[in-house]
Amino acid sequence: MAASMARSRAWVRIRRYGVPTYRRYSSSSNTYPSIPLTSSLPGVPKPVFARVDGQEKFETKVTTLENGLRVASQNKFGQFCTVGLLINSGSRHENKYLSGISHFLEKLAFSATARFGSKDEILLTLEKHGGICDCQTSRDTTMYAVSADAKGLDNVVSLLAEVVLQPRLSDEELEMTRMAVRFELEDLNLRPDPEPLLTEMIHAAAYRDNTVGLPRFCPVENIDKITRNTLHSYMHNYYTPDRMVLAGVGIEHDQLLECARKYLQKVEPVWASGNPRSIDRSIAQYTGGIVKVEKDMSDVSLGPTPIPELTHLMIGLESCSFLEDDFIPFAVLNMMMGGGGSFSAGGPGKGMFSRLYLNVLNRHHWMYNATSYHHSYEDTGLLCIHASADPRQVREMVEIITREFTLMAGSVGEVELERAKTQLKSMLMMNLEARPVIFEDVGRQVLATGTRKLPHELCSLISNVKAGDIKRVATKMLRSKPAVAALGDLSELPEYDHIQAALASKDGRLPRSYRLFR
């Protein structure tokens, strides 16, 4: 009986005289009334397709409220949205405070507030809208973000306002945060991948005791010194509307604007109102220098196939800020250098034709890593190369890296330049497929400049980079003092003056040193 009922409702696709049609079988009459494929099936909901009505759908809309808060939105088809608050606040602003405040605030994010008794309550509220939350701090930006169903936008913005402006910062939460920070610092020193530690060291060497050279992770000696009053004092100065951007992707601008006025315009923060007393507006001062950490790396990883003992080195030179025109040529140069680990899998887009692969990893089998990085900020930048090798071959490794730096100012092949530009554009467009990445791009650009350059504008700038631009920015970069970070067995590490002399030479060679005893 059930089978016959199911069959009576079934649509059957047949071919009649070569024309495909649908017929609905009727058990009562044993007939198939034909419906051509050009007609819609009865009872089937009308499909909704993603489409763009004109160029304005691509544009990022920005509105500044009366209190200075900027609201930025990017329309994107889909059920879910990503919304968050980005604040011009980070470890670079801690010069007049204890280092580590931003690290603490990152761990305390989405904890108890005036309205929510605990982090669990916040997570349960987000669950109703299929939401997840995250907080990330960097040297110059703090970002609170939520991804959830777009229908729950009102609740999401309300929750963000609570988390940022009304945190309880209870004694119990502070104690748990201290434990979390201690664990993270221990893990940082024990993990086989030293890149986060080397990044800290190279910034400390390049910008000694100022702005982006200040520690991003809380120093051990400051863990017990940071209190609720310390955090409130810092937030009073830096968590102000004129230093914030409410960014959203996947929602209408007017909806986001309405929520911003409702929850963020006239809200009294928990640390009380009043004008900020002291804001650090220092401009980064590039100093150059060296930071060395002697460390036994022989037992970094345990197991049947342990990682061999390596010495890790990072050499960097000052580049430029992301607000300067030279930022794009530097980005192309960084892509042209490329690199990676010696065991990195190949394939399209992996940069196997980059200079550090062709000139370093393919020629010197004993080198385990050679990777180029570009860190750029509002007022400065740092282009560096990270290399790893056996401690006995550190001197040769240094000379190989300094030679690659000097070659940057030499001739640039047309094929390798076009490949680097194509790869950079490809990476940019692929990353901007993801909604959270679009959100961060919108928020960071509006926070820094008040507007946003669209992807097609950036691709156009990348396409316009010439070989002469690469040579010009590299020559300018080589005039700066090097910043050096070294970790591991440093018995064979050359003197800092010798590294500086190698970078100033034409071929990147270290001065010859003669020793009676090795």
Short mmCIF file of C-alpha atoms in Angstrom, two decimals:
data_model
loop_
_atom_site.label_atom_id
_atom_site.label_comp_id
_atom_site.label_asym_id
_atom_site.label_seq_id
_atom_site.Cartn_x
_atom_site.Cartn_y
_atom_site.Cartn_z
CA MET A 1 0.00 0.00 0.00
CA ALA A 2 2.77 2.40 1.02
CA ALA A 3 4.70 1.57 -2.12
CA SER A 4 1.73 2.33 -4.34
CA MET A 5 1.15 5.65 -2.54
CA ALA A 6 4.77 6.59 -3.04
CA ARG A 7 4.52 5.66 -6.70
CA SER A 8 1.38 7.73 -7.17
CA ARG A 9 3.34 10.81 -6.10
CA ALA A 10 6.40 9.99 -8.21
CA TRP A 11 7.50 11.99 -11.24
CA VAL A 12 8.88 9.76 -13.96
CA ARG A 13 11.28 11.07 -16.64
CA ILE A 14 10.66 9.53 -20.07
CA ARG A 15 11.53 10.31 -23.68
CA ARG A 16 8.71 10.68 -26.19
CA TYR A 17 9.52 11.33 -29.84
CA GLY A 18 13.03 12.29 -28.77
CA VAL A 19 11.77 15.07 -26.42
CA PRO A 20 12.48 14.52 -22.69
CA THR A 21 9.38 15.11 -20.55
CA TYR A 22 8.24 14.46 -17.01
CA ARG A 23 5.09 12.46 -16.34
CA ARG A 24 3.44 11.95 -13.02
CA TYR A 25 2.18 8.43 -12.57
CA SER A 26 -1.40 8.09 -11.31
CA SER A 27 -2.29 4.68 -9.92
CA SER A 28 -6.02 5.42 -10.15
CA SER A 29 -6.04 6.06 -13.87
CA ASN A 30 -2.75 4.41 -14.86
CA THR A 31 -1.91 7.50 -16.93
CA TYR A 32 1.12 9.76 -17.29
CA PRO A 33 0.06 13.38 -17.95
CA SER A 34 3.16 14.82 -19.72
CA ILE A 35 4.89 18.08 -18.65
CA PRO A 36 7.74 19.43 -20.81
CA LEU A 37 11.07 20.25 -19.18
CA THR A 38 10.60 23.92 -20.06
CA SER A 39 7.82 24.13 -17.46
CA SER A 40 8.30 24.21 -13.69
CA LEU A 41 7.29 21.20 -11.65
CA PRO A 42 4.21 21.80 -9.49
CA GLY A 43 4.98 22.16 -5.77
CA VAL A 44 8.75 22.67 -6.20
CA PRO A 45 10.01 25.90 -4.55
CA LYS A 46 11.50 28.52 -6.83
CA PRO A 47 15.33 28.40 -6.77
CA VAL A 48 17.30 31.43 -5.54
CA PHE A 49 20.60 32.04 -7.30
CA ALA A 50 23.52 34.22 -6.21
CA ARG A 51 23.86 37.26 -8.44
CA VAL A 52 25.38 40.73 -8.42
CA ASP A 53 23.27 43.74 -9.37
CA GLY A 54 25.90 46.15 -10.57
CA GLN A 55 29.39 47.15 -9.37
CA GLU A 56 28.10 48.64 -6.10
CA LYS A 57 27.61 45.13 -4.68
CA PHE A 58 31.39 44.67 -4.72
CA GLU A 59 32.12 47.87 -2.84
CA THR A 60 32.84 48.16 0.86
CA LYS A 61 30.54 50.71 2.47
CA VAL A 62 31.95 52.78 5.36
CA THR A 63 30.05 55.11 7.72
CA THR A 64 31.47 57.02 10.68
CA LEU A 65 29.15 57.48 13.67
CA GLU A 66 28.96 60.59 15.85
CA ASN A 67 31.26 59.06 18.49
CA GLY A 68 33.98 58.27 15.93
CA LEU A 69 33.23 54.55 15.50
CA ARG A 70 33.57 53.43 11.88
CA VAL A 71 31.12 50.87 10.51
CA ALA A 72 32.25 48.92 7.41
CA SER A 73 30.36 46.22 5.55
CA GLN A 74 30.85 44.03 2.51
CA ASN A 75 27.86 42.34 0.92
CA LYS A 76 28.34 38.62 0.23
CA PHE A 77 25.78 36.03 -0.74
CA GLY A 78 25.18 33.32 1.85
CA GLN A 79 23.30 32.39 4.98
CA PHE A 80 26.11 33.18 7.41
CA CYS A 81 27.93 36.41 8.22
CA THR A 82 31.17 37.34 9.98
CA VAL A 83 31.02 40.41 12.23
CA GLY A 84 33.62 41.79 14.60
CA LEU A 85 35.29 44.73 16.28
CA LEU A 86 38.85 45.65 15.33
CA ILE A 87 40.72 47.96 17.70
CA ASN A 88 43.88 49.98 17.08
CA SER A 89 45.56 48.38 20.07
CA GLY A 90 48.36 45.87 20.48
CA SER A 91 51.71 45.11 22.05
CA ARG A 92 53.33 48.10 20.32
CA HIS A 93 51.23 50.42 22.53
CA GLU A 94 52.46 48.94 25.83
CA ASN A 95 55.54 51.16 26.20
CA LYS A 96 54.08 52.97 29.25
CA TYR A 97 52.54 49.78 30.65
CA LEU A 98 53.63 46.30 31.66
CA SER A 99 54.39 44.22 28.58
CA GLY A 100 51.86 41.42 28.10
CA ILE A 101 48.56 43.28 28.54
CA SER A 102 47.40 42.49 24.99
CA HIS A 103 48.32 38.83 25.52
CA PHE A 104 46.16 38.80 28.68
CA LEU A 105 43.22 40.51 26.94
CA GLU A 106 43.33 37.92 24.14
CA LYS A 107 43.02 35.09 26.67
CA LEU A 108 40.27 36.91 28.61
CA ALA A 109 38.13 37.57 25.52
CA PHE A 110 34.55 36.25 25.49
CA SER A 111 34.59 35.65 29.25
CA ALA A 112 31.99 36.84 31.79
CA THR A 113 30.44 40.25 31.19
CA ALA A 114 27.84 42.44 32.90
CA ARG A 115 25.04 40.46 31.19
CA PHE A 116 26.63 37.02 30.78
CA GLY A 117 27.77 35.13 33.88
CA SER A 118 30.41 32.99 32.15
CA LYS A 119 32.02 32.04 28.86
CA ASP A 120 29.65 29.04 28.66
CA GLU A 121 26.64 31.36 28.60
CA ILE A 122 28.17 33.30 25.71
CA LEU A 123 28.88 30.12 23.76
CA LEU A 124 25.34 28.84 24.36
CA THR A 125 23.93 32.15 23.08
CA LEU A 126 26.05 31.86 19.93
CA GLU A 127 25.02 28.22 19.47
CA LYS A 128 21.42 29.32 18.91
CA HIS A 129 22.61 31.07 15.75
CA GLY A 130 25.18 28.44 14.76
CA GLY A 131 27.92 30.84 15.77
CA ILE A 132 31.60 30.59 16.72
CA CYS A 133 33.83 33.30 18.23
CA ASP A 134 37.51 34.17 18.29
CA CYS A 135 39.89 36.88 19.50
CA GLN A 136 43.34 37.56 18.08
CA THR A 137 45.89 40.17 19.05
CA SER A 138 48.90 41.26 17.01
CA ARG A 139 51.48 43.98 17.42
CA ASP A 140 49.12 46.69 16.20
CA THR A 141 45.55 45.30 16.16
CA THR A 142 43.13 43.51 18.48
CA MET A 143 40.28 41.68 16.76
CA TYR A 144 37.08 40.24 18.30
CA ALA A 145 35.09 38.28 15.69
CA VAL A 146 31.93 36.15 15.48
CA SER A 147 30.66 34.03 12.56
CA ALA A 148 26.94 33.21 12.81
CA ASP A 149 23.65 33.06 10.95
CA ALA A 150 22.86 36.49 9.47
CA LYS A 151 19.40 36.40 11.09
CA GLY A 152 21.07 36.69 14.51
CA LEU A 153 22.94 39.91 13.68
CA ASP A 154 21.25 41.92 16.44
CA ASN A 155 22.27 39.41 19.13
CA VAL A 156 25.80 39.12 17.71
CA VAL A 157 26.50 42.88 17.79
CA SER A 158 24.94 43.09 21.28
CA LEU A 159 27.25 40.31 22.46
CA LEU A 160 30.34 41.95 20.89
CA ALA A 161 29.52 45.23 22.65
CA GLU A 162 29.23 43.35 25.96
CA VAL A 163 32.49 41.45 25.49
CA VAL A 164 34.56 44.50 24.50
CA LEU A 165 33.06 47.20 26.75
CA GLN A 166 31.62 45.32 29.74
CA PRO A 167 34.06 42.53 30.72
CA ARG A 168 33.99 41.50 34.39
CA LEU A 169 37.68 40.46 34.64
CA SER A 170 37.04 38.54 37.85
CA ASP A 171 39.86 37.31 40.10
CA GLU A 172 39.11 33.71 39.11
CA GLU A 173 39.31 34.53 35.39
CA LEU A 174 42.58 36.41 35.88
CA GLU A 175 44.09 33.44 37.71
CA MET A 176 43.01 31.06 34.94
CA THR A 177 44.51 33.43 32.38
CA ARG A 178 47.83 33.48 34.25
CA MET A 179 47.90 29.68 34.06
CA ALA A 180 47.07 29.74 30.33
CA VAL A 181 49.81 32.31 29.63
CA ARG A 182 52.40 30.27 31.57
CA PHE A 183 51.47 27.15 29.62
CA GLU A 184 51.70 28.97 26.28
CA LEU A 185 55.14 30.38 27.11
CA GLU A 186 56.40 26.91 28.10
CA ASP A 187 54.96 25.43 24.91
CA LEU A 188 56.61 28.18 22.86
CA ASN A 189 60.04 27.17 24.15
CA LEU A 190 59.48 23.42 23.75
CA ARG A 191 57.84 23.17 20.33
CA PRO A 192 59.98 21.86 17.44
CA ASP A 193 58.92 24.74 15.15
CA PRO A 194 60.88 27.82 16.34
CA GLU A 195 59.28 30.30 13.92
CA PRO A 196 57.09 32.17 16.50
CA LEU A 197 60.09 32.54 18.82
CA LEU A 198 62.38 33.68 15.99
CA THR A 199 59.76 36.20 14.83
CA GLU A 200 59.75 37.67 18.34
CA MET A 201 63.54 37.79 18.37
CA ILE A 202 63.90 39.42 14.93
CA HIS A 203 61.43 42.17 15.87
CA ALA A 204 63.28 42.76 19.14
CA ALA A 205 66.55 43.06 17.20
CA ALA A 206 65.15 45.30 14.46
CA TYR A 207 63.24 47.72 16.73
CA ARG A 208 65.11 47.56 20.02
CA ASP A 209 62.90 48.60 22.97
CA ASN A 210 60.33 50.48 20.88
CA THR A 211 56.90 49.97 19.26
CA VAL A 212 56.77 46.75 17.20
CA GLY A 213 59.96 45.56 18.92
CA LEU A 214 58.15 45.23 22.25
CA PRO A 215 57.30 41.62 23.21
CA ARG A 216 54.00 40.27 21.85
CA PHE A 217 53.93 37.50 24.46
CA CYS A 218 53.75 38.34 28.14
CA PRO A 219 57.20 38.09 29.80
CA VAL A 220 57.29 35.57 32.66
CA GLU A 221 58.18 38.25 35.22
CA ASN A 222 55.02 40.25 34.37
CA ILE A 223 52.47 37.43 34.68
CA ASP A 224 51.72 38.05 38.36
CA LYS A 225 51.97 41.84 38.06
CA ILE A 226 49.06 42.37 35.65
CA THR A 227 45.84 43.11 37.57
CA ARG A 228 42.31 44.24 36.80
CA ASN A 229 43.33 47.88 37.41
CA THR A 230 46.21 47.53 34.95
CA LEU A 231 43.88 46.16 32.27
CA HIS A 232 41.19 48.81 32.92
CA SER A 233 43.76 51.59 32.74
CA TYR A 234 45.01 50.32 29.37
CA MET A 235 41.48 49.77 27.97
CA HIS A 236 40.39 53.24 29.10
CA ASN A 237 43.05 54.73 26.83
CA TYR A 238 42.91 52.43 23.82
CA TYR A 239 39.41 50.88 23.72
CA THR A 240 37.76 54.09 22.52
CA PRO A 241 35.24 54.40 19.63
CA ASP A 242 37.55 56.52 17.46
CA ARG A 243 40.10 53.66 17.53
CA MET A 244 37.53 50.99 16.58
CA VAL A 245 35.96 49.57 13.42
CA LEU A 246 32.82 47.43 13.41
CA ALA A 247 33.23 45.31 10.29
CA GLY A 248 30.76 42.86 8.81
CA VAL A 249 30.73 40.55 5.79
CA GLY A 250 27.54 38.93 4.53
CA ILE A 251 25.05 41.51 5.84
CA GLU A 252 23.36 44.68 4.61
CA HIS A 253 25.09 47.93 5.58
CA ASP A 254 21.93 49.55 6.95
CA GLN A 255 21.29 46.60 9.28
CA LEU A 256 24.83 46.74 10.67
CA LEU A 257 24.59 50.52 11.04
CA GLU A 258 21.34 50.22 13.00
CA CYS A 259 22.87 47.65 15.37
CA ALA A 260 25.98 49.82 15.85
CA ARG A 261 23.88 52.84 16.85
CA LYS A 262 21.81 50.67 19.17
CA TYR A 263 24.62 48.91 21.06
CA LEU A 264 27.86 50.86 20.53
CA GLN A 265 27.05 54.55 20.23
CA LYS A 266 26.07 55.62 23.76
CA VAL A 267 27.32 52.69 25.84
CA GLU A 268 29.12 53.41 29.12
CA PRO A 269 32.17 51.10 29.36
CA VAL A 270 32.85 49.28 32.62
CA TRP A 271 36.06 51.30 33.21
CA ALA A 272 34.02 54.56 33.17
CA SER A 273 34.02 57.29 30.56
CA GLY A 274 36.29 60.26 30.16
CA ASN A 275 38.99 61.35 27.75
CA PRO A 276 42.01 59.05 27.34
CA ARG A 277 44.89 60.21 29.50
CA SER A 278 47.89 58.90 27.64
CA ILE A 279 48.08 57.37 24.15
CA ASP A 280 51.37 56.21 22.68
CA ARG A 281 51.65 57.66 19.17
CA SER A 282 55.32 56.75 18.74
CA ILE A 283 56.60 56.03 15.25
CA ALA A 284 58.63 52.84 14.89
CA GLN A 285 62.39 53.44 15.03
CA TYR A 286 64.37 50.83 13.09
CA THR A 287 67.64 50.16 14.92
CA GLY A 288 68.97 46.87 13.58
CA GLY A 289 71.03 44.60 15.81
CA ILE A 290 71.32 41.01 16.92
CA VAL A 291 69.48 38.83 19.45
CA LYS A 292 71.11 35.48 20.25
CA VAL A 293 69.75 32.62 22.36
CA GLU A 294 72.10 29.70 23.04
CA LYS A 295 69.92 26.61 23.36
CA ASP A 296 70.42 22.86 23.25
CA MET A 297 68.30 21.72 20.29
CA SER A 298 69.49 18.10 20.34
CA ASP A 299 66.37 16.77 22.09
CA VAL A 300 63.65 19.01 20.61
CA SER A 301 61.52 16.03 19.62
CA LEU A 302 61.50 12.51 20.99
CA GLY A 303 60.58 9.36 19.12
CA PRO A 304 61.91 6.75 16.71
CA THR A 305 62.70 9.44 14.08
CA PRO A 306 63.63 12.60 16.02
CA ILE A 307 64.26 15.93 14.31
CA PRO A 308 68.02 16.42 13.90
CA GLU A 309 69.78 19.10 15.91
CA LEU A 310 69.56 22.39 14.01
CA THR A 311 70.63 25.99 14.40
CA HIS A 312 67.98 28.48 13.32
CA LEU A 313 68.83 31.89 11.90
CA MET A 314 66.75 34.84 10.69
CA ILE A 315 68.24 37.85 8.91
CA GLY A 316 66.05 40.86 8.14
CA LEU A 317 66.26 44.34 6.61
CA GLU A 318 63.89 47.29 6.83
CA SER A 319 61.32 47.42 4.01
CA CYS A 320 58.36 49.83 4.12
CA SER A 321 54.90 50.40 5.60
CA PHE A 322 51.77 49.01 3.95
CA LEU A 323 50.63 52.61 3.35
CA GLU A 324 53.53 53.34 0.97
CA ASP A 325 53.51 52.76 -2.78
CA ASP A 326 56.57 50.50 -2.48
CA PHE A 327 54.56 47.97 -0.46
CA ILE A 328 53.36 46.20 -3.63
CA PRO A 329 56.89 45.79 -5.15
CA PHE A 330 58.08 44.44 -1.77
CA ALA A 331 55.20 41.95 -1.75
CA VAL A 332 56.21 40.79 -5.25
CA LEU A 333 59.86 40.55 -4.15
CA ASN A 334 58.87 38.43 -1.15
CA MET A 335 56.87 36.11 -3.43
CA MET A 336 59.81 35.92 -5.84
CA MET A 337 62.10 34.80 -3.01
CA GLY A 338 59.51 32.26 -1.74
CA GLY A 339 61.14 29.21 -0.20
CA GLY A 340 60.05 26.70 2.39
CA GLY A 341 61.21 23.54 4.11
CA SER A 342 63.36 20.88 2.47
CA PHE A 343 60.51 18.36 2.80
CA SER A 344 57.76 20.65 1.50
CA ALA A 345 55.59 18.86 -1.06
CA GLY A 346 55.65 20.28 -4.56
CA GLY A 347 52.78 21.16 -6.82
CA PRO A 348 51.12 24.19 -8.40
CA GLY A 349 51.37 27.32 -6.27
CA LYS A 350 53.97 25.92 -3.86
CA GLY A 351 56.70 28.24 -5.15
CA MET A 352 59.05 25.46 -6.29
CA PHE A 353 60.49 27.89 -8.88
CA SER A 354 61.18 30.64 -6.32
CA ARG A 355 64.75 31.78 -5.77
CA LEU A 356 65.20 30.20 -2.34
CA TYR A 357 64.14 26.83 -3.75
CA LEU A 358 66.22 27.02 -6.94
CA ASN A 359 69.35 28.70 -5.53
CA VAL A 360 69.40 27.38 -1.97
CA LEU A 361 67.38 24.26 -1.16
CA ASN A 362 68.02 22.54 -4.51
CA ARG A 363 71.77 23.21 -4.41
CA HIS A 364 72.57 22.76 -0.72
CA HIS A 365 71.03 19.50 0.47
CA TRP A 366 72.18 20.07 4.06
CA MET A 367 69.91 23.10 4.53
CA TYR A 368 66.59 22.17 6.12
CA ASN A 369 64.75 25.43 5.60
CA ALA A 370 64.99 28.72 3.70
CA THR A 371 61.86 30.87 3.73
CA SER A 372 61.20 34.55 3.03
CA TYR A 373 58.76 36.56 5.21
CA HIS A 374 57.48 40.11 4.92
CA HIS A 375 56.06 41.86 8.01
CA SER A 376 54.51 45.26 7.29
CA TYR A 377 52.97 47.82 9.64
CA GLU A 378 51.51 51.32 9.48
CA ASP A 379 54.89 53.02 9.78
CA THR A 380 57.55 50.42 8.96
CA GLY A 381 58.23 46.97 7.54
CA LEU A 382 60.67 44.08 7.77
CA LEU A 383 61.65 41.60 5.05
CA CYS A 384 63.53 38.61 6.42
CA ILE A 385 64.79 35.13 5.53
CA HIS A 386 64.61 32.22 7.96
CA ALA A 387 67.17 29.44 7.48
CA SER A 388 68.00 26.23 9.38
CA ALA A 389 71.00 23.94 9.17
CA ASP A 390 73.38 21.75 11.15
CA PRO A 391 75.35 23.80 13.77
CA ARG A 392 78.66 22.95 12.06
CA GLN A 393 77.54 24.64 8.83
CA VAL A 394 76.13 27.89 10.25
CA ARG A 395 78.84 30.09 8.75
CA GLU A 396 78.25 28.72 5.25
CA MET A 397 74.48 29.07 5.73
CA VAL A 398 74.87 32.75 6.70
CA GLU A 399 76.95 33.41 3.59
CA ILE A 400 74.35 31.75 1.35
CA ILE A 401 71.57 33.93 2.81
CA THR A 402 73.58 37.18 2.60
CA ARG A 403 74.37 36.35 -1.03
CA GLU A 404 70.65 35.95 -1.77
CA PHE A 405 70.00 39.36 -0.22
CA THR A 406 72.62 41.05 -2.41
CA LEU A 407 71.24 39.29 -5.53
CA MET A 408 67.86 40.94 -4.90
CA ALA A 409 69.33 44.20 -6.20
CA GLY A 410 70.64 42.50 -9.36
CA SER A 411 68.87 41.67 -12.59
CA VAL A 412 65.34 40.27 -12.50
CA GLY A 413 64.25 37.85 -15.21
CA GLU A 414 61.00 38.62 -17.03
CA VAL A 415 59.74 35.06 -16.58
CA GLU A 416 60.39 34.91 -12.82
CA LEU A 417 58.85 38.37 -12.33
CA GLU A 418 55.67 37.41 -14.19
CA ARG A 419 55.51 34.12 -12.29
CA ALA A 420 55.82 35.93 -8.93
CA LYS A 421 53.14 38.47 -9.88
CA THR A 422 50.77 35.76 -11.09
CA GLN A 423 51.33 33.72 -7.93
CA LEU A 424 50.76 36.77 -5.70
CA LYS A 425 47.49 37.61 -7.48
CA SER A 426 46.41 33.97 -7.31
CA MET A 427 47.13 33.78 -3.58
CA LEU A 428 45.29 37.06 -2.96
CA MET A 429 42.17 35.97 -4.83
CA MET A 430 42.12 32.47 -3.33
CA ASN A 431 42.42 33.83 0.21
CA LEU A 432 39.58 36.27 -0.43
CA GLU A 433 37.26 33.36 -1.24
CA ALA A 434 36.85 32.82 2.52
CA ARG A 435 34.42 35.06 4.40
CA PRO A 436 36.60 35.43 7.57
CA VAL A 437 39.54 36.55 5.41
CA ILE A 438 37.37 39.15 3.66
CA PHE A 439 36.24 40.34 7.11
CA GLU A 440 39.81 40.78 8.33
CA ASP A 441 40.85 42.52 5.10
CA VAL A 442 37.91 44.94 5.32
CA GLY A 443 38.48 45.66 9.02
CA ARG A 444 42.24 46.15 8.84
CA GLN A 445 42.16 48.38 5.76
CA VAL A 446 39.38 50.61 7.13
CA LEU A 447 41.11 50.78 10.53
CA ALA A 448 44.36 51.93 8.92
CA THR A 449 43.13 54.11 6.04
CA GLY A 450 39.38 54.67 6.42
CA THR A 451 38.75 52.99 3.04
CA ARG A 452 39.36 49.66 1.34
CA LYS A 453 41.20 48.86 -1.87
CA LEU A 454 39.24 46.23 -3.73
CA PRO A 455 40.89 43.04 -5.05
CA HIS A 456 40.81 44.14 -8.69
CA GLU A 457 42.60 47.39 -7.71
CA LEU A 458 45.33 45.44 -5.91
CA CYS A 459 45.68 43.06 -8.88
CA SER A 460 46.12 46.07 -11.16
CA LEU A 461 48.87 47.47 -8.92
CA ILE A 462 50.61 44.08 -8.86
CA SER A 463 50.46 43.85 -12.67
CA ASN A 464 52.13 47.27 -12.98
CA VAL A 465 55.25 46.25 -11.02
CA LYS A 466 58.36 46.35 -13.23
CA ALA A 467 61.81 44.80 -12.86
CA GLY A 468 63.17 48.29 -12.16
CA ASP A 469 60.81 48.63 -9.17
CA ILE A 470 62.16 45.41 -7.65
CA LYS A 471 65.75 46.54 -8.12
CA ARG A 472 65.01 49.99 -6.67
CA VAL A 473 63.31 48.78 -3.47
CA ALA A 474 65.94 46.06 -2.93
CA THR A 475 68.79 48.56 -3.31
CA LYS A 476 67.13 50.88 -0.83
CA MET A 477 66.56 48.01 1.62
CA LEU A 478 70.21 46.90 1.49
CA ARG A 479 71.30 50.31 2.83
CA SER A 480 69.76 49.55 6.24
CA LYS A 481 71.50 47.77 9.08
CA PRO A 482 70.63 44.07 9.34
CA ALA A 483 68.54 42.60 12.11
CA VAL A 484 69.70 39.11 13.14
CA ALA A 485 68.03 36.49 15.34
CA ALA A 486 69.87 33.24 16.11
CA LEU A 487 68.71 30.23 18.12
CA GLY A 488 70.55 27.00 18.99
CA ASP A 489 74.24 26.09 18.98
CA LEU A 490 75.88 29.37 17.93
CA SER A 491 79.56 28.43 18.17
CA GLU A 492 80.00 28.89 14.39
CA LEU A 493 77.86 32.04 14.06
CA PRO A 494 79.85 34.91 12.43
CA GLU A 495 80.21 38.26 14.17
CA TYR A 496 77.41 40.78 13.60
CA ASP A 497 79.86 43.22 11.96
CA HIS A 498 80.87 40.49 9.49
CA ILE A 499 77.22 39.85 8.54
CA GLN A 500 76.73 43.59 8.03
CA ALA A 501 79.89 43.76 5.87
CA ALA A 502 78.68 40.81 3.76
CA LEU A 503 75.36 42.53 3.04
CA ALA A 504 77.20 45.72 2.06
CA SER A 505 79.50 43.85 -0.36
CA LYS A 506 78.74 43.11 -4.01
CA ASP A 507 78.76 39.31 -3.75
CA GLY A 508 77.46 38.84 -0.18
CA ARG A 509 80.59 37.03 0.98
CA LEU A 510 81.65 37.12 4.62
CA PRO A 511 85.11 38.53 5.42
CA ARG A 512 87.66 35.75 5.60
CA SER A 513 88.57 34.86 9.18
CA TYR A 514 91.68 32.92 10.14
CA ARG A 515 91.87 30.98 13.37
CA LEU A 516 94.75 28.92 14.70
CA PHE A 517 92.44 26.64 16.64
CA ARG A 518 88.98 25.42 15.75
#
